[in-house]
Amino acid sequence: MRDALSLFDQIVSFSGNQITYKNVIDSLNVLDFEFYFKITDFILDHDAPQSLLLFNKVLENGFDGHNFIVGLSHHFRDLLVCINPQTVVLLETSEALKERYFTQAKKCHG
C-alpha cells in the first residue's frame, strides 16, 4: 500500500490536478499497449520499415529492447486467446481492450 501511495504522489506531482492515462504512463515510464497494437498492424501489413522505426522509437524513449520483445510476446499470446470468441473471456482486461484484441486477432487469423 505504501508503494502505491508513493506512486500516486509521484503521478500527482508530475501531472497536478489533471491525472490522465498519458500522464500516468509518462511519469511511471510505462510502455503503452498501443505500441504493441501498432507494431502488430505493421507486421500484418508486411511493413518492415515502419516496424523497425517504431521499435527504434521505443528504444529512443529509454525502454529496454528485451522487455519490449517480452511484452510483444504477451501481446501475441493475447491475440491467440482472442482468435476464438469463446476464449476472449480469459483475458483479464477491460471490455474495450478485449474488443480491440478480438478485432486485431480477426486480422491475424483471416
Short mmCIF file of C-alpha atoms in Angstrom, two decimals:
data_model
loop_
_atom_site.label_atom_id
_atom_site.label_comp_id
_atom_site.label_asym_id
_atom_site.label_seq_id
_atom_site.Cartn_x
_atom_site.Cartn_y
_atom_site.Cartn_z
CA MET A 1 0.00 0.00 0.00
CA ARG A 2 2.85 2.35 0.81
CA ASP A 3 4.36 1.76 -2.64
CA ALA A 4 1.01 2.52 -4.27
CA LEU A 5 0.77 5.80 -2.33
CA SER A 6 4.32 6.72 -3.35
CA LEU A 7 3.46 6.07 -6.99
CA PHE A 8 0.29 8.10 -6.65
CA ASP A 9 2.24 11.01 -5.09
CA GLN A 10 4.73 10.80 -7.96
CA ILE A 11 1.94 10.94 -10.53
CA VAL A 12 0.20 13.86 -8.77
CA SER A 13 3.42 15.85 -8.56
CA PHE A 14 4.06 15.22 -12.25
CA SER A 15 0.53 15.90 -13.52
CA GLY A 16 -1.01 18.22 -10.96
CA ASN A 17 -4.77 18.08 -10.67
CA GLN A 18 -5.23 16.68 -14.18
CA ILE A 19 -4.36 12.97 -13.96
CA THR A 20 -4.73 11.26 -17.31
CA TYR A 21 -3.73 7.89 -18.70
CA LYS A 22 -0.95 9.56 -20.70
CA ASN A 23 0.37 11.36 -17.60
CA VAL A 24 0.46 8.10 -15.67
CA ILE A 25 2.40 6.13 -18.29
CA ASP A 26 4.77 9.06 -18.85
CA SER A 27 5.51 9.63 -15.18
CA LEU A 28 5.96 5.91 -14.44
CA ASN A 29 7.85 5.32 -17.70
CA VAL A 30 5.49 2.53 -18.72
CA LEU A 31 5.20 1.43 -22.33
CA ASP A 32 1.68 1.96 -23.64
CA PHE A 33 -0.02 -1.14 -25.09
CA GLU A 34 -0.71 0.99 -28.18
CA PHE A 35 2.84 0.28 -29.34
CA TYR A 36 2.06 -3.44 -29.47
CA PHE A 37 -1.11 -2.93 -31.48
CA LYS A 38 0.73 -0.65 -33.92
CA ILE A 39 3.69 -2.94 -34.48
CA THR A 40 1.37 -5.91 -34.95
CA ASP A 41 -0.54 -3.95 -37.61
CA PHE A 42 2.76 -3.14 -39.33
CA ILE A 43 3.75 -6.82 -39.25
CA LEU A 44 0.39 -7.88 -40.65
CA ASP A 45 0.77 -5.29 -43.41
CA HIS A 46 4.30 -6.61 -44.15
CA ASP A 47 5.65 -3.12 -43.42
CA ALA A 48 9.12 -3.90 -42.08
CA PRO A 49 10.39 -0.29 -42.32
CA GLN A 50 7.57 1.05 -40.09
CA SER A 51 8.06 -1.86 -37.67
CA LEU A 52 11.76 -1.01 -37.35
CA LEU A 53 11.06 2.71 -36.98
CA LEU A 54 8.53 2.04 -34.23
CA PHE A 55 10.95 -0.28 -32.43
CA ASN A 56 13.62 2.42 -32.71
CA LYS A 57 11.19 4.94 -31.19
CA VAL A 58 10.66 2.56 -28.25
CA LEU A 59 14.43 2.35 -27.74
CA GLU A 60 14.84 6.13 -28.07
CA ASN A 61 12.23 6.57 -25.33
CA GLY A 62 14.53 4.63 -23.00
CA PHE A 63 12.77 1.28 -22.95
CA ASP A 64 14.76 -1.92 -22.93
CA GLY A 65 14.51 -3.82 -26.23
CA HIS A 66 14.35 -7.19 -24.48
CA ASN A 67 11.45 -6.06 -22.31
CA PHE A 68 9.65 -4.77 -25.40
CA ILE A 69 10.03 -8.16 -27.11
CA VAL A 70 8.75 -9.93 -23.99
CA GLY A 71 5.75 -7.58 -23.96
CA LEU A 72 5.19 -8.25 -27.65
CA SER A 73 5.15 -11.99 -27.00
CA HIS A 74 2.47 -11.41 -24.34
CA HIS A 75 0.53 -9.36 -26.88
CA PHE A 76 0.75 -12.21 -29.41
CA ARG A 77 -0.42 -14.66 -26.73
CA ASP A 78 -3.43 -12.45 -26.03
CA LEU A 79 -4.18 -12.35 -29.75
CA LEU A 80 -4.08 -16.15 -29.88
CA VAL A 81 -6.52 -16.29 -26.98
CA CYS A 82 -8.84 -13.95 -28.89
CA ILE A 83 -8.94 -15.92 -32.13
CA ASN A 84 -11.83 -17.91 -30.70
CA PRO A 85 -14.71 -15.80 -29.31
CA GLN A 86 -15.23 -18.35 -26.51
CA THR A 87 -11.76 -17.75 -25.07
CA VAL A 88 -11.83 -13.94 -25.11
CA VAL A 89 -13.18 -14.12 -21.55
CA LEU A 90 -9.76 -15.46 -20.46
CA LEU A 91 -8.22 -12.01 -20.92
CA GLU A 92 -8.00 -10.08 -17.68
CA THR A 93 -8.56 -6.62 -19.05
CA SER A 94 -11.29 -4.09 -19.79
CA GLU A 95 -14.11 -4.91 -22.18
CA ALA A 96 -12.92 -2.20 -24.58
CA LEU A 97 -9.43 -3.70 -24.70
CA LYS A 98 -10.85 -7.21 -25.13
CA GLU A 99 -12.78 -5.95 -28.14
CA ARG A 100 -9.63 -4.40 -29.54
CA TYR A 101 -7.71 -7.66 -29.15
CA PHE A 102 -10.58 -9.58 -30.72
CA THR A 103 -10.67 -7.19 -33.70
CA GLN A 104 -6.91 -7.45 -34.28
CA ALA A 105 -6.99 -11.22 -33.82
CA LYS A 106 -9.50 -11.48 -36.68
CA LYS A 107 -6.93 -9.78 -38.94
CA CYS A 108 -4.29 -12.31 -37.87
CA HIS A 109 -6.49 -15.30 -38.44
CA GLY A 110 -8.11 -14.26 -41.70
#
